[in-house]
Short mmCIF file of C-alpha atoms and ligand atoms in Angstrom, two decimals:
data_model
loop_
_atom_site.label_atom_id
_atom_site.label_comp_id
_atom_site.label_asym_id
_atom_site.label_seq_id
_atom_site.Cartn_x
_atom_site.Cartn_y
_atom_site.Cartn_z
CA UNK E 1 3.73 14.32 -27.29
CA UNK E 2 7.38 13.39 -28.05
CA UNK E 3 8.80 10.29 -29.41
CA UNK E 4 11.71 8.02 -28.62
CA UNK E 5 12.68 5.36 -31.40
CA UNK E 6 14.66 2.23 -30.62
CA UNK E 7 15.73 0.35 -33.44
CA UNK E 8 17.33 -3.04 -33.30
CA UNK E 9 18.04 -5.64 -35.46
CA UNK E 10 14.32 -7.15 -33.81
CA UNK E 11 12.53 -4.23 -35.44
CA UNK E 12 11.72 -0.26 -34.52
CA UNK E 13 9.81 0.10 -31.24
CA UNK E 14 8.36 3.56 -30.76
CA UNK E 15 7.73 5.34 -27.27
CA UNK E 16 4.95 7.72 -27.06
CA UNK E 17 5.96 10.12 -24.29
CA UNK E 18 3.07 12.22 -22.86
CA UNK E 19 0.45 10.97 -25.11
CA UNK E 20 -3.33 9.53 -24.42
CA UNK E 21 -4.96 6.60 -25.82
CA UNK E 22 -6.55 8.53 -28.31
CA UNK E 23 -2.99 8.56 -30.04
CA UNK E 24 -3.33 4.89 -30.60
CA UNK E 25 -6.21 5.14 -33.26
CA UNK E 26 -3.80 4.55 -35.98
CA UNK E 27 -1.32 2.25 -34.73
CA UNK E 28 -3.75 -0.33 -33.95
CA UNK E 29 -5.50 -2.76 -35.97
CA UNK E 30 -9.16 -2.68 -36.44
CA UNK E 31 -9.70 -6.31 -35.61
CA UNK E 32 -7.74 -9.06 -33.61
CA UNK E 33 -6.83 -6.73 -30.89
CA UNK E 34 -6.42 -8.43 -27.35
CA UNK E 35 -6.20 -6.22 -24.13
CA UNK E 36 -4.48 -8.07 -21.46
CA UNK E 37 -4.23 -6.51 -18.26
CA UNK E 38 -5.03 -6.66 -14.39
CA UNK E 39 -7.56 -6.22 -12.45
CA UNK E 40 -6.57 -3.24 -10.99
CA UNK E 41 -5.92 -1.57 -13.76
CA UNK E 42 -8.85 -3.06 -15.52
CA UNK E 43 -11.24 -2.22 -12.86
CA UNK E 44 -9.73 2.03 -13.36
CA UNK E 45 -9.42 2.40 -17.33
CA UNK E 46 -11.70 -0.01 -18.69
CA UNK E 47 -13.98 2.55 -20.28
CA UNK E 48 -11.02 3.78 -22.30
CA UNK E 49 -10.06 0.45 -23.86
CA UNK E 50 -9.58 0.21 -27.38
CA UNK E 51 -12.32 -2.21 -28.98
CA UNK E 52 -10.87 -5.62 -28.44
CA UNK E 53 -11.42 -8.62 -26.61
CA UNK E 54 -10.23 -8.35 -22.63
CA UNK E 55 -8.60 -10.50 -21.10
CA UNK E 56 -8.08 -9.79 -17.22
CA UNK E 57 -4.99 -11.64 -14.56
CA UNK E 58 -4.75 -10.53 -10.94
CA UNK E 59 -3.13 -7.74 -10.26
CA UNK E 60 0.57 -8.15 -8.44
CA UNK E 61 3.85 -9.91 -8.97
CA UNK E 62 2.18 -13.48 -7.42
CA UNK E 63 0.83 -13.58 -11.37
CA UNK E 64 4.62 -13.84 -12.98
CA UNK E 65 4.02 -17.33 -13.71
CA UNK E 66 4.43 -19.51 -16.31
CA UNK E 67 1.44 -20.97 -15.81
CA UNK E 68 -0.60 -17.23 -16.12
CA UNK E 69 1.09 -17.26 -19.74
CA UNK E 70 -0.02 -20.76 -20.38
CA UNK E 71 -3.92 -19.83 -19.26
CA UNK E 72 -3.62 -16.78 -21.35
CA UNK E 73 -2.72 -18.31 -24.22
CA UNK E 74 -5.40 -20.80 -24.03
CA UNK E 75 -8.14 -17.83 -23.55
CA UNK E 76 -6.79 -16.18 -26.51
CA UNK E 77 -7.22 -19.71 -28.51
CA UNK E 78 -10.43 -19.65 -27.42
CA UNK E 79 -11.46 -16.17 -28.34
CA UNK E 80 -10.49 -16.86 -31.66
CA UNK E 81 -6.90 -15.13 -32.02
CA UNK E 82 -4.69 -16.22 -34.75
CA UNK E 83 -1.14 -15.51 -36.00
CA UNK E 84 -2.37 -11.89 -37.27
CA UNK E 85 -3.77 -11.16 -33.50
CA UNK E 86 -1.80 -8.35 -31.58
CA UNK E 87 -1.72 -8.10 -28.37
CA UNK E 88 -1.81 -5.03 -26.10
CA UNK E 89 -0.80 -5.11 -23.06
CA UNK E 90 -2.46 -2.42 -20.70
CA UNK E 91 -0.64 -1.34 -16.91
CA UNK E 92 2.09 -1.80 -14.88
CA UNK E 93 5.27 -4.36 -15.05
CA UNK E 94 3.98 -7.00 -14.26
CA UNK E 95 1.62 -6.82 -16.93
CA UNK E 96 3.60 -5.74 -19.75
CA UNK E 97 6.18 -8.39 -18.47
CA UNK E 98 3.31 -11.21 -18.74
CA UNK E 99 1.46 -9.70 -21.90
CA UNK E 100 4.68 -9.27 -23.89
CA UNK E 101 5.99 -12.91 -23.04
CA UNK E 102 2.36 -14.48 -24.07
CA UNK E 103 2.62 -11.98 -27.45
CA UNK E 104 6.45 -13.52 -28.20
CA UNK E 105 4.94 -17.22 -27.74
CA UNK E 106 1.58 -17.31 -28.65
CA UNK E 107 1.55 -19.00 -32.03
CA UNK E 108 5.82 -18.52 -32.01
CA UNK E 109 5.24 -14.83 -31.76
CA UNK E 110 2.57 -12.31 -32.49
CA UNK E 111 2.21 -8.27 -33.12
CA UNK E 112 2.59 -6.54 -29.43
CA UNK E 113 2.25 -3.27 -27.76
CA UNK E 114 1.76 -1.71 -24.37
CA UNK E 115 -0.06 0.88 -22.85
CA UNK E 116 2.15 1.41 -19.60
CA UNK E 117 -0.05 2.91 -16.52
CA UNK E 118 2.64 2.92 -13.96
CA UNK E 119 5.90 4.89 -13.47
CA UNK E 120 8.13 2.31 -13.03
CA UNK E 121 6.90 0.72 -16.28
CA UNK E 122 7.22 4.01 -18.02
CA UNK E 123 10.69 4.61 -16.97
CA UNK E 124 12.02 1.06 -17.13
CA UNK E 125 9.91 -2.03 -17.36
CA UNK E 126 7.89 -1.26 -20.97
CA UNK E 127 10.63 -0.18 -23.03
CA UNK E 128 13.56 -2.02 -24.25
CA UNK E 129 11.76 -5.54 -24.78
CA UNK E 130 12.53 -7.64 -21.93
CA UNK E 131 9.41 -9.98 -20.71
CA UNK E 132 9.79 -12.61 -18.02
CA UNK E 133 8.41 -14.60 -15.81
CA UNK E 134 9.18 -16.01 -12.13
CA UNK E 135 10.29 -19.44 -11.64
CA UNK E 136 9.63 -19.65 -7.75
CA UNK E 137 11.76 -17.36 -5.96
CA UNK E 138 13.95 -16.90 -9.05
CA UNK E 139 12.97 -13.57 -10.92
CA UNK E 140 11.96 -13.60 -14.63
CA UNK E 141 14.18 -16.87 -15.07
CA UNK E 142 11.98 -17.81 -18.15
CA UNK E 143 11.36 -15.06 -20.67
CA UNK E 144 12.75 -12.99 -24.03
CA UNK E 145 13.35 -10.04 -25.46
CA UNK E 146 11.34 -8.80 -27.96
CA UNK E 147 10.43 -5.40 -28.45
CA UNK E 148 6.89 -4.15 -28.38
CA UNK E 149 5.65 -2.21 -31.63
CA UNK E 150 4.96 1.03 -29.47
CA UNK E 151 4.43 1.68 -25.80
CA UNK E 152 2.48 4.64 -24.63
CA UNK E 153 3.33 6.92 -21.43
CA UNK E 154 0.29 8.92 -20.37
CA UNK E 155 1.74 10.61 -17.40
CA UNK E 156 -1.81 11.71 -16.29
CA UNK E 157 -2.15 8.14 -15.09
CA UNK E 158 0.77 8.43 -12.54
CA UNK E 159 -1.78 11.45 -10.66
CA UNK E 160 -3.55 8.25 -9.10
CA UNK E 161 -0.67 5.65 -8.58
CA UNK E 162 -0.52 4.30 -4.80
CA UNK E 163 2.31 5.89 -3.19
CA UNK E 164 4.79 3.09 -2.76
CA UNK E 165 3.98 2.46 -6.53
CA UNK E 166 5.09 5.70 -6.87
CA UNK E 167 8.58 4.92 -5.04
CA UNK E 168 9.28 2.31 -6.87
CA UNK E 169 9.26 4.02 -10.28
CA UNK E 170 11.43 6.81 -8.51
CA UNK E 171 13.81 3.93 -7.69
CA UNK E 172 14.63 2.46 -11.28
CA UNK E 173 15.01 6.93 -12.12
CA UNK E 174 17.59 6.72 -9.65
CA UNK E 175 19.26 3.94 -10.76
CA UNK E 176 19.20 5.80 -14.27
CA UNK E 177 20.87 9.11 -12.87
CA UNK E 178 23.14 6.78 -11.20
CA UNK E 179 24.68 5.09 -14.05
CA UNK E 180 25.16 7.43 -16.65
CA UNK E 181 24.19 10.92 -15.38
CA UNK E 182 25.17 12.90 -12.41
CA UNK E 183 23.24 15.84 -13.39
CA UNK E 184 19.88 14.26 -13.37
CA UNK E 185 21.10 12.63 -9.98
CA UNK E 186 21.76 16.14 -8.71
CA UNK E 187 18.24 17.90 -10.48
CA UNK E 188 16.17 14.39 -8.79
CA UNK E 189 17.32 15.74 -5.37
CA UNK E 190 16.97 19.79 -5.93
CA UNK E 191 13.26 18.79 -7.54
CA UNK E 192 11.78 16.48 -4.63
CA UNK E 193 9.10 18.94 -3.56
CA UNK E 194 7.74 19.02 -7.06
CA UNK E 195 8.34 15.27 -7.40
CA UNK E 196 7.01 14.37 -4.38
CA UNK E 197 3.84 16.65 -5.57
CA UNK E 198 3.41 14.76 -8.73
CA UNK E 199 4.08 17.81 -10.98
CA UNK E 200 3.14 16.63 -13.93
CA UNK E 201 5.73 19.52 -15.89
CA UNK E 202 8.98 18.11 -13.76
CA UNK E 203 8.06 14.44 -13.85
CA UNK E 204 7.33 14.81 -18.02
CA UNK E 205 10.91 15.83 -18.19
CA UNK E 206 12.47 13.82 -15.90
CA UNK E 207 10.63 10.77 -16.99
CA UNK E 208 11.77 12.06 -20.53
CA UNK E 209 15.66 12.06 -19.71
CA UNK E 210 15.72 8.74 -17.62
CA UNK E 211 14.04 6.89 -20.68
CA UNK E 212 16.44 8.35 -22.98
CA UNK E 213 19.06 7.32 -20.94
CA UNK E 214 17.79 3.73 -21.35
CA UNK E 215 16.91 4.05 -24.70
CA UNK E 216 20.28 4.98 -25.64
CA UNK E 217 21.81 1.88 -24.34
CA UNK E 218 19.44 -0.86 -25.77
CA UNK E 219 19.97 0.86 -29.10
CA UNK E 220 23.70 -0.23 -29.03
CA UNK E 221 23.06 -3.39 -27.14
CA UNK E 222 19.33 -4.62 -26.90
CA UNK E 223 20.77 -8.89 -26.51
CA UNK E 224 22.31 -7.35 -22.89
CA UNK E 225 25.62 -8.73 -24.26
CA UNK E 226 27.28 -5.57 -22.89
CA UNK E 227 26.48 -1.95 -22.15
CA UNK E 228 22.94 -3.14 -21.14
CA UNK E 229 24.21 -4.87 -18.50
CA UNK E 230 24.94 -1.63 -16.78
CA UNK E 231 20.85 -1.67 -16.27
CA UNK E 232 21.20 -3.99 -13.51
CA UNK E 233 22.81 -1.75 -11.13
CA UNK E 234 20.75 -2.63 -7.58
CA UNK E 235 19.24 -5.39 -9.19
CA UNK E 236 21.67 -8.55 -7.81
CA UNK E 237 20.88 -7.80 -4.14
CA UNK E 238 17.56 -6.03 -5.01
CA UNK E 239 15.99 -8.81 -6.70
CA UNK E 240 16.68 -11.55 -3.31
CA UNK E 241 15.49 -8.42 -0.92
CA UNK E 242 12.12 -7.99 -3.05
CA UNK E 243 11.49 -11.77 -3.19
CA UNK E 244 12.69 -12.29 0.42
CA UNK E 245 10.47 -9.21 1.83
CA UNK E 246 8.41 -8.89 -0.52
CA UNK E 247 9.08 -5.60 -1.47
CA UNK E 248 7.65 -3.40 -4.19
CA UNK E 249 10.34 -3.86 -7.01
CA UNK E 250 12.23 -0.43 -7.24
CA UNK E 251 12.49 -0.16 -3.55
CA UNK E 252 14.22 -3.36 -3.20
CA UNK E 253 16.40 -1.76 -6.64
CA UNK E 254 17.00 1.13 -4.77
CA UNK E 255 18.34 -0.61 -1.63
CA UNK E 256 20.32 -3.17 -3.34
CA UNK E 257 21.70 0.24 -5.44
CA UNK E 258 23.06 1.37 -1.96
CA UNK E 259 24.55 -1.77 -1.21
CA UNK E 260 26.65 -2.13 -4.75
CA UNK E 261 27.89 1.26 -3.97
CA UNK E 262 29.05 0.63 -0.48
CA UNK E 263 30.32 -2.64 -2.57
CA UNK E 264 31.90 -0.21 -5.31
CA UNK E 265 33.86 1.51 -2.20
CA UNK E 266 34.73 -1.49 -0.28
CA UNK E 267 36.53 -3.13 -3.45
CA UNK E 268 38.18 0.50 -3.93
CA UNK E 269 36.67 1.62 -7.09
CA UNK E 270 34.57 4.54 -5.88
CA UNK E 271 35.60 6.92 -2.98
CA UNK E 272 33.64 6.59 0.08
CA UNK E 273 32.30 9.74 -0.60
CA UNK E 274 30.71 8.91 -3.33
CA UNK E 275 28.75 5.86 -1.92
CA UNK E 276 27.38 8.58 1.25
CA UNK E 277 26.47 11.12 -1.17
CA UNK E 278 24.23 8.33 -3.23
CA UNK E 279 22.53 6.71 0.15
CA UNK E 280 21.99 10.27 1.60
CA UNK E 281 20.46 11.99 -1.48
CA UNK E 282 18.29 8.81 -1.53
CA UNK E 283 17.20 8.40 1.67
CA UNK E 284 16.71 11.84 1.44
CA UNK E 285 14.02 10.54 -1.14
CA UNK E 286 12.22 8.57 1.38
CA UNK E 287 13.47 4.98 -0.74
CA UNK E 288 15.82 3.37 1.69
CA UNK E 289 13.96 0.81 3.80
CA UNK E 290 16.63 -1.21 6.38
CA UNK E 291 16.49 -4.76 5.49
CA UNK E 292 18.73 -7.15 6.93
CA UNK E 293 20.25 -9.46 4.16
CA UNK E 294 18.45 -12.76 4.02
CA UNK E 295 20.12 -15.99 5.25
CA UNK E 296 21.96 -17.56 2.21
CA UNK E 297 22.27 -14.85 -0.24
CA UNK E 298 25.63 -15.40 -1.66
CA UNK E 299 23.71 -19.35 -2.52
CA UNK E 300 20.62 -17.07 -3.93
CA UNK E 301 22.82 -14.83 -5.76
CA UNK E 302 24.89 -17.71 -7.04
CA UNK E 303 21.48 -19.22 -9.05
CA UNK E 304 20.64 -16.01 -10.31
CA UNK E 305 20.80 -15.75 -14.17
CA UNK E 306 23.59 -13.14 -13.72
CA UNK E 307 25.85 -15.65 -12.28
CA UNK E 308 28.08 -18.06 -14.09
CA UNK E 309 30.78 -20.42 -13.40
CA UNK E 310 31.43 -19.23 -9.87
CA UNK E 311 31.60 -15.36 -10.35
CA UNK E 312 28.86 -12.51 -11.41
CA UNK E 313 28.94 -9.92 -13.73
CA UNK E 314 28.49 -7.06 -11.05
CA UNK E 315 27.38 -3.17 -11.84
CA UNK E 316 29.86 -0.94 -9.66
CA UNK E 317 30.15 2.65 -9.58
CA UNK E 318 33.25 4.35 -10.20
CA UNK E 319 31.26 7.70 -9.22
CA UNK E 320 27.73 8.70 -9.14
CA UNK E 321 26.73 8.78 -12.67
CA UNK E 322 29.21 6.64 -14.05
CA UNK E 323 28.93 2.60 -13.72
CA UNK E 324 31.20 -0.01 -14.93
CA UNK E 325 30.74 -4.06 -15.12
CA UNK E 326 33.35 -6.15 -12.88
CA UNK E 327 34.04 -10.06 -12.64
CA UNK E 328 33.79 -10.58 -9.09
CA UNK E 329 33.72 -14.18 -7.15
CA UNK E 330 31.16 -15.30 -5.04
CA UNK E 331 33.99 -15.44 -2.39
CA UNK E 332 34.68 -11.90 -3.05
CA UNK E 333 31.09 -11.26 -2.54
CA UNK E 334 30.71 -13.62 0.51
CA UNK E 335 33.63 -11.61 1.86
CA UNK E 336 31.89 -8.04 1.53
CA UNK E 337 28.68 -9.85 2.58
CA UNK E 338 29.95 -10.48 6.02
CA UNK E 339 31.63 -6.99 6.05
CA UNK E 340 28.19 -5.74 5.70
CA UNK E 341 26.52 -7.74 8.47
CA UNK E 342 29.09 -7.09 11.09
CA UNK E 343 29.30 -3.45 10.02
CA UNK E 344 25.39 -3.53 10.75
CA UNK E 345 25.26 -5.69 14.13
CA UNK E 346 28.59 -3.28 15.43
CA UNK E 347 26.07 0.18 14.79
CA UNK E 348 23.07 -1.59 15.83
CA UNK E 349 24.87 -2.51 19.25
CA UNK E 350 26.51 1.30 19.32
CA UNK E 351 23.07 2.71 19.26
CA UNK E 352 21.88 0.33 21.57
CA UNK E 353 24.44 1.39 23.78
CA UNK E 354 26.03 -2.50 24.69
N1 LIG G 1 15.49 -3.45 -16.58
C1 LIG G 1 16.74 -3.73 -17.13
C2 LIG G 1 16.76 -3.82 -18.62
O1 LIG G 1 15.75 -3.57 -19.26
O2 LIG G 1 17.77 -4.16 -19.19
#
């Protein structure tokens, strides 16, 4: 098992890369422990629960509510738990989203953890401390960051993962390579037999080197007042595709990651090469789904929390592996927006030969 500290002025949070629950023995305590998880999850791993009491949501995004964190407050209240309580949460993002905002508000904040089951909550969603919830169609609009005391990886548990849950992980590992490193970009394409296999050896070490990548940068900026931003690559036209479609969350990432690079190339900051060697090596990777930009986005965009005053704070690329934060107005944006669409209906009407 290897470990990965990030320390912040919030405290040291620890991840456990490659361990099992039987690692945990020590970092937990013996009493007060409350398991929150899905019932998914639940219904797979229950039998290798810590003692504690369990407390069970249902499973999928539908459950990022405020009112889920409410209820589970209520249930721990009425188990008994107390400021000393810690909670664990146990499976994917949505549960160590929910789990770790009911830990940071529960009694104005209480010990947390998480046990993360999927790989998209390995890679990205356990670690670094953000937990949110969905106001309507706008993602994670009410949450904090806090980071958990530890979060466990057991890649074992990614043998069983559904395969678009699978995708999705892949997506946010992308988005990783795509920011900061080219040669992990370049070693996720030359490895997609093995990945695709679930090769436990090649997805260890690339799981290893993507969270390191995002461990690096919430070390020097865990608030998001800066370099962390550059973790939202995909994310402003990912997050209105995954509500809009309903998309599993990395697959809408990975979509919207093509679309800010054909953005990066439009406003001239990346070569056009650049932009087709990123959507081919990922479609390549069987994560680009077409999806025809939803009516409005430029208004959804605009109520995002990313937006302010008129303009967003937009992750470009200036080349695969290297991103950069730019101003841009919602004009602007409108303006590449309808670049995009006719760009689309003009191939769509080659191919249908009008
Ligand atoms: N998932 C983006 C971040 O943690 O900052």
């Amino acid at each position: 098992m290897k470990s990965i500290k990030i320390n912040t002025a919030g405290g040291e949070s620890v991840i456990l890369m490659g361990g099992t629950v039987d690692d945990l023995r020590e970092r937990l305590p013996a009493k007060g422990l409350y398991i929150i998880t899905d019932t998914n999850v639940g219904r797979i791993y229950r039998d290798i629960f810590p003692k504690g009491e369990v407390l069970e949501i249902e499973a999928g995004e539908k459950s990022k509510t405020p009112q889920v964190v409410i209820d589970l407050c209520r249930r721990m209240l009425d188990a008994g738990a107390d400021r000393s309580s810690f909670v664990l949460g146990f499976g994917g993002g949505v549960v160590c989203d929910i789990a770790g905002l009911t830990a940071s508000l529960f009694m104005r904040g209480v010990r947390h953890a998480f046990v993360s089951t999927s790989l998209l909550s390995q890679i990205d969603a356990s670690i670094g401390g953000k937990n949110g919830v969905n106001l309507g169609e706008y993602k994670n609009i009410i949450g904090t960051i806090r980071q958990p005391e530890f979060v466990l990886c057991d890649h074992n548990m990614l043998a069983t993962l559904p395969e678009e849950e699978f995708l999705s992980g892949m997506g946010e590992m992308y988005k990783h390579a795509a920011i900061r490193d080219r040669n992990l970009f370049f070693d996720l394409s030359a490895s997609a037999d093995r990945i695709a296999a679930r090769d436990p050896g090649i997805l260890g070490d690339l799981i290893l080197r993507s969270v390191r990548i995002k461990a690096a940068i919430v070390r020097r900026d865990p608030m998001e007042n800066g370099i962390r931003r550059l973790l939202n690559f995909g994310h402003t036209f990912g997050h209105v595709l995954e509500i809009h479609y309903g998309m599993p969350h990395g697959v809408a990432v990975a979509r919207g990651m093509v679309i800010a690079a054909e953005l990066s190339a439009w406003t001239g900051e990346m070569p056009h090469a650049e932009y087709r060697l990123l959507s081919v090596e990922m479609e390549k990777a069987g994560l680009i789904r077409e999806a025809e930009l939803p009516p409005n986005v430029i208004g959804r965009i605009a109520r995002d929390k990313k937006s302010e005053a008129g303009s967003v704070n937009f992750v470009l690329l200036r080349a695969v592996g290297k991103a950069i934060v730019r101003r841009l107005s919602l004009t602007d944006l409108q303006a590449f927006v309808n670049y995009y669409n006719e760009r689309k209906d003009n191939s769509q009407s080659i191919q249908q030969g009008k």
